[in-house]
């Protein structure tokens, strides 16, 4: 429905804005070496706050799910967990990012030597 799609746009917009700010900080750092450390700290703060909010949100969601499960009186029944597909996708993404990092690092090392 319309309300659901509008609510879904907010996280996408926030993500796009965060990417734009991080890209801007990277550009500033690239063209102004004295500001490089400050820009790096800004990006690190963005990543730290994002990670902290994800951990906090996940903690409260898991706690809520466990409480509602216990309140229904089915403590002996196993808690229904999400399928393993998202875990598999996450592991593939982490592996791909690590591979790209190692490739980029190797190319940088070769170019620095040449």
mmCIF file of N, CA, C and O in Angstrom, residues 76-112:
data_model
loop_
_atom_site.group_PDB
_atom_site.id
_atom_site.type_symbol
_atom_site.label_atom_id
_atom_site.label_comp_id
_atom_site.label_asym_id
_atom_site.label_seq_id
_atom_site.Cartn_x
_atom_site.Cartn_y
_atom_site.Cartn_z
ATOM 1 N N UNK A 76 8.444 -24.593 25.222
ATOM 2 C CA UNK A 76 9.117 -25.830 24.830
ATOM 3 C C UNK A 76 9.292 -25.936 23.311
ATOM 4 O O UNK A 76 10.148 -26.663 22.839
ATOM 5 N N UNK A 77 8.460 -25.220 22.567
ATOM 6 C CA UNK A 77 8.576 -25.267 21.102
ATOM 7 C C UNK A 77 9.755 -24.409 20.654
ATOM 8 O O UNK A 77 10.035 -23.365 21.230
ATOM 9 N N UNK A 78 10.491 -24.851 19.651
ATOM 10 C CA UNK A 78 11.638 -24.065 19.189
ATOM 11 C C UNK A 78 11.189 -22.742 18.564
ATOM 12 O O UNK A 78 10.156 -22.673 17.903
ATOM 13 N N UNK A 79 11.962 -21.714 18.817
ATOM 14 C CA UNK A 79 11.671 -20.395 18.259
ATOM 15 C C UNK A 79 11.877 -20.450 16.749
ATOM 16 O O UNK A 79 12.877 -20.973 16.264
ATOM 17 N N UNK A 80 10.909 -19.947 16.011
ATOM 18 C CA UNK A 80 11.005 -19.953 14.558
ATOM 19 C C UNK A 80 12.032 -18.905 14.121
ATOM 20 O O UNK A 80 11.850 -17.718 14.337
ATOM 21 N N UNK A 81 13.125 -19.346 13.543
ATOM 22 C CA UNK A 81 14.172 -18.437 13.084
ATOM 23 C C UNK A 81 14.049 -18.227 11.583
ATOM 24 O O UNK A 81 13.445 -19.029 10.872
ATOM 25 N N UNK A 82 14.626 -17.142 11.135
ATOM 26 C CA UNK A 82 14.619 -16.855 9.701
ATOM 27 C C UNK A 82 15.381 -17.959 8.974
ATOM 28 O O UNK A 82 16.199 -18.663 9.557
ATOM 29 N N UNK A 83 15.129 -18.084 7.707
ATOM 30 C CA UNK A 83 15.826 -19.114 6.935
ATOM 31 C C UNK A 83 17.310 -18.774 6.836
ATOM 32 O O UNK A 83 17.743 -17.678 7.170
ATOM 33 N N UNK A 84 18.078 -19.698 6.373
ATOM 34 C CA UNK A 84 19.519 -19.501 6.262
ATOM 35 C C UNK A 84 19.911 -18.736 5.004
ATOM 36 O O UNK A 84 21.079 -18.420 4.827
ATOM 37 N N UNK A 85 18.950 -18.419 4.158
ATOM 38 C CA UNK A 85 19.259 -17.701 2.918
ATOM 39 C C UNK A 85 19.893 -16.341 3.202
ATOM 40 O O UNK A 85 20.937 -16.011 2.619
ATOM 41 N N UNK A 86 19.335 -15.507 4.089
ATOM 42 C CA UNK A 86 19.989 -14.221 4.355
ATOM 43 C C UNK A 86 21.407 -14.378 4.904
ATOM 44 O O UNK A 86 22.294 -13.598 4.558
ATOM 45 N N UNK A 87 21.623 -15.382 5.727
ATOM 46 C CA UNK A 87 22.973 -15.623 6.257
ATOM 47 C C UNK A 87 23.923 -15.980 5.117
ATOM 48 O O UNK A 87 25.043 -15.461 5.046
ATOM 49 N N UNK A 88 23.475 -16.845 4.218
ATOM 50 C CA UNK A 88 24.305 -17.231 3.080
ATOM 51 C C UNK A 88 24.629 -16.023 2.210
ATOM 52 O O UNK A 88 25.778 -15.821 1.813
ATOM 53 N N UNK A 89 23.632 -15.191 1.932
ATOM 54 C CA UNK A 89 23.854 -13.985 1.117
ATOM 55 C C UNK A 89 24.841 -13.051 1.806
ATOM 56 O O UNK A 89 25.751 -12.504 1.170
ATOM 57 N N UNK A 90 24.696 -12.875 3.110
ATOM 58 C CA UNK A 90 25.609 -12.008 3.853
ATOM 59 C C UNK A 90 27.044 -12.543 3.784
ATOM 60 O O UNK A 90 27.992 -11.774 3.586
ATOM 61 N N UNK A 91 27.205 -13.854 3.950
ATOM 62 C CA UNK A 91 28.548 -14.435 3.879
ATOM 63 C C UNK A 91 29.164 -14.277 2.499
ATOM 64 O O UNK A 91 30.358 -13.982 2.369
ATOM 65 N N UNK A 92 28.363 -14.442 1.456
ATOM 66 C CA UNK A 92 28.861 -14.258 0.089
ATOM 67 C C UNK A 92 29.282 -12.793 -0.117
ATOM 68 O O UNK A 92 30.343 -12.512 -0.692
ATOM 69 N N UNK A 93 28.471 -11.869 0.387
ATOM 70 C CA UNK A 93 28.801 -10.442 0.245
ATOM 71 C C UNK A 93 30.074 -10.089 0.986
ATOM 72 O O UNK A 93 30.926 -9.359 0.461
ATOM 73 N N UNK A 94 30.227 -10.591 2.198
ATOM 74 C CA UNK A 94 31.445 -10.318 2.967
ATOM 75 C C UNK A 94 32.653 -10.907 2.241
ATOM 76 O O UNK A 94 33.705 -10.265 2.137
ATOM 77 N N UNK A 95 32.519 -12.111 1.732
ATOM 78 C CA UNK A 95 33.610 -12.730 0.978
ATOM 79 C C UNK A 95 33.973 -11.939 -0.269
ATOM 80 O O UNK A 95 35.153 -11.747 -0.573
ATOM 81 N N UNK A 96 32.960 -11.468 -0.983
ATOM 82 C CA UNK A 96 33.216 -10.677 -2.193
ATOM 83 C C UNK A 96 33.905 -9.360 -1.842
ATOM 84 O O UNK A 96 34.859 -8.952 -2.517
ATOM 85 N N UNK A 97 33.444 -8.704 -0.782
ATOM 86 C CA UNK A 97 34.079 -7.432 -0.380
ATOM 87 C C UNK A 97 35.520 -7.657 0.056
ATOM 88 O O UNK A 97 36.401 -6.854 -0.263
ATOM 89 N N UNK A 98 35.772 -8.717 0.786
ATOM 90 C CA UNK A 98 37.147 -9.010 1.212
ATOM 91 C C UNK A 98 38.027 -9.296 0.002
ATOM 92 O O UNK A 98 39.171 -8.830 -0.069
ATOM 93 N N UNK A 99 37.512 -10.028 -0.975
ATOM 94 C CA UNK A 99 38.268 -10.309 -2.199
ATOM 95 C C UNK A 99 38.574 -9.026 -2.956
ATOM 96 O O UNK A 99 39.700 -8.833 -3.434
ATOM 97 N N UNK A 100 37.582 -8.152 -3.075
ATOM 98 C CA UNK A 100 37.809 -6.873 -3.757
ATOM 99 C C UNK A 100 38.836 -6.020 -3.015
ATOM 100 O O UNK A 100 39.674 -5.362 -3.630
ATOM 101 N N UNK A 101 38.783 -6.031 -1.685
ATOM 102 C CA UNK A 101 39.761 -5.282 -0.898
ATOM 103 C C UNK A 101 41.168 -5.801 -1.179
ATOM 104 O O UNK A 101 42.089 -5.028 -1.425
ATOM 105 N N UNK A 102 41.329 -7.117 -1.137
ATOM 106 C CA UNK A 102 42.656 -7.699 -1.354
ATOM 107 C C UNK A 102 43.158 -7.413 -2.768
ATOM 108 O O UNK A 102 44.335 -7.125 -2.966
ATOM 109 N N UNK A 103 42.273 -7.464 -3.754
ATOM 110 C CA UNK A 103 42.648 -7.148 -5.126
ATOM 111 C C UNK A 103 43.054 -5.688 -5.250
ATOM 112 O O UNK A 103 44.094 -5.361 -5.837
ATOM 113 N N UNK A 104 42.272 -4.785 -4.668
ATOM 114 C CA UNK A 104 42.585 -3.361 -4.712
ATOM 115 C C UNK A 104 43.911 -3.076 -4.014
ATOM 116 O O UNK A 104 44.730 -2.296 -4.498
ATOM 117 N N UNK A 105 44.131 -3.720 -2.882
ATOM 118 C CA UNK A 105 45.374 -3.531 -2.138
ATOM 119 C C UNK A 105 46.568 -4.001 -2.963
ATOM 120 O O UNK A 105 47.596 -3.317 -3.032
ATOM 121 N N UNK A 106 46.429 -5.157 -3.625
ATOM 122 C CA UNK A 106 47.524 -5.693 -4.440
ATOM 123 C C UNK A 106 47.838 -4.768 -5.617
ATOM 124 O O UNK A 106 49.006 -4.516 -5.934
ATOM 125 N N UNK A 107 46.803 -4.248 -6.271
ATOM 126 C CA UNK A 107 47.012 -3.327 -7.380
ATOM 127 C C UNK A 107 47.681 -2.051 -6.883
ATOM 128 O O UNK A 107 48.617 -1.532 -7.513
ATOM 129 N N UNK A 108 47.258 -1.549 -5.755
ATOM 130 C CA UNK A 108 47.899 -0.366 -5.173
ATOM 131 C C UNK A 108 49.359 -0.585 -4.856
ATOM 132 O O UNK A 108 50.200 0.287 -5.108
ATOM 133 N N UNK A 109 49.687 -1.731 -4.304
ATOM 134 C CA UNK A 109 51.078 -2.055 -3.999
ATOM 135 C C UNK A 109 51.922 -2.136 -5.270
ATOM 136 O O UNK A 109 53.038 -1.636 -5.310
ATOM 137 N N UNK A 110 51.368 -2.755 -6.318
ATOM 138 C CA UNK A 110 52.113 -2.863 -7.590
ATOM 139 C C UNK A 110 52.355 -1.504 -8.196
ATOM 140 O O UNK A 110 53.433 -1.218 -8.704
ATOM 141 N N UNK A 111 51.353 -0.634 -8.172
ATOM 142 C CA UNK A 111 51.493 0.688 -8.762
ATOM 143 C C UNK A 111 52.444 1.567 -7.945
ATOM 144 O O UNK A 111 53.108 2.422 -8.490
ATOM 145 N N UNK A 112 52.477 1.381 -6.648
ATOM 146 C CA UNK A 112 53.375 2.158 -5.795
ATOM 147 C C UNK A 112 54.826 1.788 -6.063
ATOM 148 O O UNK A 112 55.706 2.633 -5.988
#
